[in-house]
Amino acid sequence: GGEQLPTTCRKDSDGKAEYVGCKSGGAWLRPYGNVPLDSYGVDTCLLKCKGGGYHYGGFECPMSSGNDVHCQCAHTADINLGTGDCVNEKAHCNGKTEVGGYRMGGNSQGSVYNLQSFKYKIIDVKDADLEVNYGQKGGKER
């Protein structure tokens, strides 16, 4: 809608990012590091990727040791490993393969989500970890 979007927000439960498929390689960045292997971590990753202006977000190598996963963002995506479950449990990539309905990727392969379908609702401003800078006050949802 046309309402103003505050800096702190979270996806609506029905506004999940759309699963596109699985990839290896490509021009993916990890500007936000690893996130916890739970729904909060997953939402935070996708929120930060979208807030950073990226078209895609996703996950690679869920690790049980630190109970975290690589958070990845990209402007383009090459779905070169198909649209299956994207699981590849090898070596240290041995954590949960799915969290909150999102696929966590695997060893040297990542899940790809289209962030255009990812929507927000206002949450408590105390939840500062989810803060995203939209570049200007009163910027519209994108």
C-alpha positions as semicolon CSV with decimal commas, in nm:
position;residue;x (nm);y (nm);z (nm)
1;G;0,000;0,000;0,000
2;G;0,092;0,366;0,014
3;E;0,136;0,382;0,389
4;Q;0,468;0,494;0,530
5;L;0,701;0,214;0,631
6;P;0,895;0,260;0,956
7;T;1,252;0,137;0,985
8;T;1,157;-0,159;1,200
9;C;0,927;-0,416;1,045
10;R;0,881;-0,783;0,981
11;K;0,717;-0,998;0,719
12;D;0,349;-1,083;0,742
13;S;0,289;-1,450;0,807
14;D;0,130;-1,479;0,462
15;G;0,405;-1,277;0,294
16;K;0,669;-1,548;0,264
17;A;0,952;-1,508;0,018
18;E;0,894;-1,733;-0,284
19;Y;1,128;-2,032;-0,328
20;V;1,292;-2,017;-0,670
21;G;1,533;-2,310;-0,647
22;C;1,885;-2,419;-0,564
23;K;2,217;-2,285;-0,691
24;S;2,591;-2,322;-0,668
25;G;2,830;-2,038;-0,742
26;G;2,701;-1,710;-0,881
27;A;2,736;-1,349;-0,767
28;W;2,613;-1,396;-0,411
29;L;2,731;-1,181;-0,121
30;R;2,720;-1,230;0,256
31;P;2,701;-0,868;0,375
32;Y;2,515;-0,965;0,693
33;G;2,721;-1,271;0,792
34;N;2,563;-1,577;0,949
35;V;2,222;-1,581;1,115
36;P;2,078;-1,813;1,382
37;L;1,923;-2,135;1,254
38;D;1,573;-2,038;1,370
39;S;1,273;-1,844;1,237
40;Y;1,402;-1,517;1,379
41;G;1,739;-1,562;1,206
42;V;1,578;-1,660;0,877
43;D;1,340;-1,361;0,881
44;T;1,626;-1,129;0,975
45;C;1,836;-1,248;0,682
46;L;1,562;-1,201;0,423
47;L;1,462;-0,867;0,574
48;K;1,818;-0,737;0,558
49;C;1,870;-0,859;0,201
50;K;1,548;-0,690;0,089
51;G;1,627;-0,374;0,285
52;G;1,969;-0,369;0,120
53;G;1,805;-0,354;-0,222
54;Y;1,874;-0,714;-0,326
55;H;1,624;-0,903;-0,542
56;Y;1,712;-1,245;-0,395
57;G;1,801;-1,383;-0,055
58;G;1,890;-1,731;0,057
59;F;2,081;-1,971;0,275
60;E;2,381;-2,201;0,250
61;C;2,545;-2,456;0,479
62;P;2,332;-2,492;0,794
63;M;2,577;-2,568;1,077
64;S;2,481;-2,758;1,391
65;S;2,803;-2,656;1,570
66;G;2,712;-2,286;1,595
67;N;2,344;-2,346;1,517
68;D;2,368;-2,089;1,237
69;V;2,363;-2,062;0,859
70;H;2,519;-1,838;0,592
71;C;2,282;-1,555;0,493
72;Q;2,328;-1,466;0,125
73;C;2,194;-1,190;-0,099
74;A;2,209;-1,137;-0,476
75;H;2,078;-0,917;-0,756
76;T;2,065;-1,205;-1,005
77;A;2,028;-1,580;-0,961
78;D;2,115;-1,878;-1,179
79;I;1,908;-2,177;-1,067
80;N;2,164;-2,436;-1,181
81;L;2,077;-2,709;-0,928
82;G;1,705;-2,737;-0,996
83;T;1,402;-2,673;-0,778
84;G;1,429;-2,962;-0,532
85;D;1,491;-2,947;-0,157
86;C;1,850;-2,816;-0,195
87;V;1,979;-3,047;0,082
88;N;2,347;-3,142;0,079
89;E;2,451;-3,256;0,427
90;K;2,829;-3,286;0,418
91;A;3,118;-3,203;0,651
92;H;3,028;-2,912;0,883
93;C;2,707;-2,833;0,688
94;N;2,502;-3,067;0,907
95;G;2,239;-2,846;1,071
96;K;1,862;-2,825;1,021
97;T;1,775;-2,839;0,650
98;E;1,448;-2,647;0,687
99;V;1,344;-2,368;0,923
100;G;0,997;-2,210;0,929
101;G;0,920;-2,346;0,584
102;Y;1,244;-2,211;0,436
103;R;1,513;-2,439;0,291
104;M;1,860;-2,388;0,438
105;G;2,070;-2,512;0,144
106;G;2,372;-2,734;0,199
107;N;2,742;-2,780;0,143
108;S;2,849;-2,551;-0,146
109;Q;2,490;-2,495;-0,254
110;G;2,234;-2,237;-0,156
111;S;1,858;-2,192;-0,154
112;V;1,724;-1,899;-0,356
113;Y;1,422;-1,689;-0,254
114;N;1,259;-1,408;-0,451
115;L;1,222;-1,122;-0,205
116;Q;0,957;-0,936;-0,407
117;S;0,684;-1,144;-0,241
118;F;0,832;-1,087;0,105
119;K;0,603;-0,848;0,300
120;Y;0,627;-0,676;0,634
121;K;0,415;-0,568;0,921
122;I;0,513;-0,327;1,195
123;I;0,662;-0,486;1,505
124;D;0,787;-0,348;1,831
125;V;1,069;-0,098;1,784
126;K;1,256;-0,261;2,075
127;D;1,342;-0,541;1,833
128;A;1,642;-0,345;1,710
129;D;1,818;-0,639;1,543
130;L;1,563;-0,625;1,263
131;E;1,627;-0,260;1,190
132;V;1,672;-0,176;0,824
133;N;1,754;0,158;0,672
134;Y;1,524;0,229;0,379
135;G;1,735;0,528;0,274
136;Q;1,484;0,798;0,356
137;K;1,207;0,874;0,603
138;G;0,868;0,777;0,471
139;G;1,006;0,555;0,197
140;K;0,740;0,331;0,045
141;E;0,748;-0,046;0,072
142;R;0,929;-0,196;-0,222
